[in-house]
């Protein structure tokens, strides 16, 4: 089976600053949240690897850009490391050396014919702002972020025409303050909601500033909605799905795309004492600062059922009160990551956006497969024969292209990731890249088999699937 890829459908790859850069040239006071976590809880990072060296992109970026050029990559998304962008985060003193590095990366990409996309925050909240204000708990940080966004647009807006305000803004506070599974292990559901709210507000300020500045291009946010599926058609399981969607998807989709929070979410949060009292005028900013487009990170389905047990009143309020996770018997799994593989998630998300969010333009900003022990699959020349990755991408793309055919306004697919890089905690355990990174001193790079296959997709604009696989 052959499927044509529309001529204007973007095919790119993504990554982030903290997962690639390494700490070369980093100055005192430039730790991000991730750096602090790594320093405070090194025992949970796989084999001790973390952001300290990463892929040493600070020194090696040109090698990566050359490889992007070699496979004709359409676009590359990374982030500006907010924590490194200033030497003084409160008085907004730009670190010229670091800002120049971003200039160099952007210029190299443009020169190589790869479209640069920049994200303003990919978990890189400066530790200095946590020390001074408890991070996003404070309205001050919203203002500092908005000022940072303006500086970034002014500096790079002539060459960067696709911007993202955040990557997965819900994630850090969900892991740290809702589930408390990550450092600093502080369970506080109200704080979780305040962080959600301040990030939505900060995003709106940045969007407004981008529009008012009259920059060329567009601005959106990278979200990680989890396409939720109910175990069964029972009203109870359906309600569990609805509640999961409300608390983890609509909590960002609605303010960012529709400019307002769902009343139902506000009501339930109020009832449980975790709603936020917006300052005067803030809801108006959210209304005015809706995004031009979305990036959607999509890896796996979220399956839920109605909870089987009554909520323990001694347990702090958690949306889990309304649902319970459900493992579909017989599901395909990526065992390295523990994530279900269900390529139709692409189609279902596309239709969800079409139906509920006015078919807003969007791209798949991340999708991919992290596999442990990829050296097992190296041939004699040292090239990883990652046929499983090719199959994974092909099946997901197939559903995405079907969605485009059925009227979805999805405009592209960005693989996570261009090179192997550091995952939160899993570090280099699961490899995601089209490019293999050796953990030697140079962080030697080599294209995997999937990189050449990706190149053929880009060059030929045809997705070929084995016939018998067509109906997967
Ligand atoms: C996304 C993040 O959630 O998933 C990336 O934006 C992350 O930063 C990627 O690396 C893959 O997840 P993980 O945990 O396996 O690295």
CSV table of N, CA and C in Angstrom, one decimal, residues 226-227 229 298-304 325-345 367-369 392 396:
chain,number,residue,atom,x,y,z
A,226,UNK,N,-3.7,13.4,26.4
A,226,UNK,CA,-3.7,11.9,26.3
A,226,UNK,C,-5.1,11.5,25.8
A,227,UNK,N,-5.1,10.9,24.7
A,227,UNK,CA,-6.4,10.5,24.1
A,227,UNK,C,-7.0,9.5,25.0
A,229,UNK,N,-9.6,6.7,26.5
A,229,UNK,CA,-10.6,5.7,26.0
A,229,UNK,C,-11.2,5.1,27.3
A,298,UNK,N,2.2,13.0,21.1
A,298,UNK,CA,1.2,11.9,21.1
A,298,UNK,C,2.0,10.6,21.1
A,299,UNK,N,2.0,9.8,22.2
A,299,UNK,CA,2.8,8.6,22.2
A,299,UNK,C,1.9,7.4,22.4
A,300,UNK,N,0.9,7.5,23.2
A,300,UNK,CA,0.1,6.3,23.7
A,300,UNK,C,-1.3,6.7,24.1
A,301,UNK,N,-2.2,5.7,24.1
A,301,UNK,CA,-3.5,6.0,24.6
A,301,UNK,C,-3.6,5.9,26.1
A,302,UNK,N,-4.6,6.6,26.7
A,302,UNK,CA,-4.8,6.5,28.1
A,302,UNK,C,-6.2,5.8,28.3
A,303,UNK,N,-6.1,4.7,28.9
A,303,UNK,CA,-7.4,3.9,29.1
A,303,UNK,C,-7.8,4.0,30.6
A,304,UNK,N,-9.1,4.2,30.7
A,304,UNK,CA,-9.6,4.4,32.1
A,304,UNK,C,-10.9,3.6,32.3
A,325,UNK,N,-6.9,3.8,36.1
A,325,UNK,CA,-6.3,3.3,34.9
A,325,UNK,C,-6.7,1.9,34.5
A,326,UNK,N,-6.7,1.6,33.3
A,326,UNK,CA,-7.1,0.3,32.8
A,326,UNK,C,-6.2,-0.3,31.7
A,327,UNK,N,-5.7,-1.5,31.9
A,327,UNK,CA,-4.8,-2.1,30.9
A,327,UNK,C,-5.6,-3.0,30.0
A,328,UNK,N,-5.5,-2.7,28.7
A,328,UNK,CA,-6.3,-3.5,27.8
A,328,UNK,C,-5.6,-4.8,27.5
A,329,UNK,N,-6.3,-5.9,27.8
A,329,UNK,CA,-5.6,-7.2,27.6
A,329,UNK,C,-5.2,-7.4,26.2
A,330,UNK,N,-4.1,-7.9,25.9
A,330,UNK,CA,-3.6,-8.1,24.5
A,330,UNK,C,-3.0,-6.9,23.9
A,331,UNK,N,-2.9,-5.8,24.6
A,331,UNK,CA,-2.4,-4.6,23.9
A,331,UNK,C,-1.0,-4.8,23.5
A,332,UNK,N,-0.6,-4.1,22.4
A,332,UNK,CA,0.8,-4.0,22.0
A,332,UNK,C,1.6,-3.1,22.9
A,333,UNK,N,2.8,-3.4,23.2
A,333,UNK,CA,3.5,-2.6,24.2
A,333,UNK,C,4.9,-2.3,23.7
A,334,UNK,N,5.4,-1.1,24.0
A,334,UNK,CA,6.8,-0.8,24.0
A,334,UNK,C,7.3,-1.1,25.3
A,335,UNK,N,7.9,-2.3,25.5
A,335,UNK,CA,8.3,-2.7,26.8
A,335,UNK,C,9.4,-1.9,27.4
A,336,UNK,N,10.2,-1.3,26.6
A,336,UNK,CA,11.3,-0.5,27.2
A,336,UNK,C,10.8,0.7,28.0
A,337,UNK,N,9.7,1.3,27.4
A,337,UNK,CA,9.1,2.5,28.1
A,337,UNK,C,7.9,2.2,28.9
A,338,UNK,N,7.3,1.0,28.6
A,338,UNK,CA,6.0,0.7,29.4
A,338,UNK,C,4.8,1.4,28.8
A,339,UNK,N,4.9,1.8,27.6
A,339,UNK,CA,3.8,2.5,27.0
A,339,UNK,C,3.1,1.6,25.9
A,340,UNK,N,1.7,1.6,25.9
A,340,UNK,CA,1.0,0.9,24.9
A,340,UNK,C,1.2,1.5,23.6
A,341,UNK,N,1.3,0.7,22.6
A,341,UNK,CA,1.4,1.2,21.2
A,341,UNK,C,0.0,1.0,20.5
A,342,UNK,N,-0.5,2.1,20.1
A,342,UNK,CA,-1.9,2.1,19.5
A,342,UNK,C,-1.9,3.2,18.5
A,343,UNK,N,-1.4,3.0,17.2
A,343,UNK,CA,-1.3,4.0,16.2
A,343,UNK,C,-2.5,4.8,15.9
A,344,UNK,N,-3.7,4.2,16.1
A,344,UNK,CA,-4.9,4.9,15.8
A,344,UNK,C,-5.2,6.1,16.7
A,345,UNK,N,-4.4,6.2,17.8
A,345,UNK,CA,-4.5,7.4,18.6
A,345,UNK,C,-4.3,8.7,17.8
A,367,UNK,N,6.3,12.3,18.6
A,367,UNK,CA,5.8,10.9,18.5
A,367,UNK,C,7.1,10.1,18.3
A,368,UNK,N,7.2,9.0,18.9
A,368,UNK,CA,8.4,8.2,18.7
A,368,UNK,C,8.5,7.0,19.6
A,369,UNK,N,9.6,6.3,19.5
A,369,UNK,CA,9.8,5.1,20.2
A,369,UNK,C,11.1,5.0,20.9
A,392,UNK,N,7.0,1.6,13.6
A,392,UNK,CA,6.2,2.5,14.5
A,392,UNK,C,5.8,3.8,13.9
A,396,UNK,N,2.0,5.1,12.7
A,396,UNK,CA,1.4,6.3,13.2
A,396,UNK,C,1.1,7.3,12.1
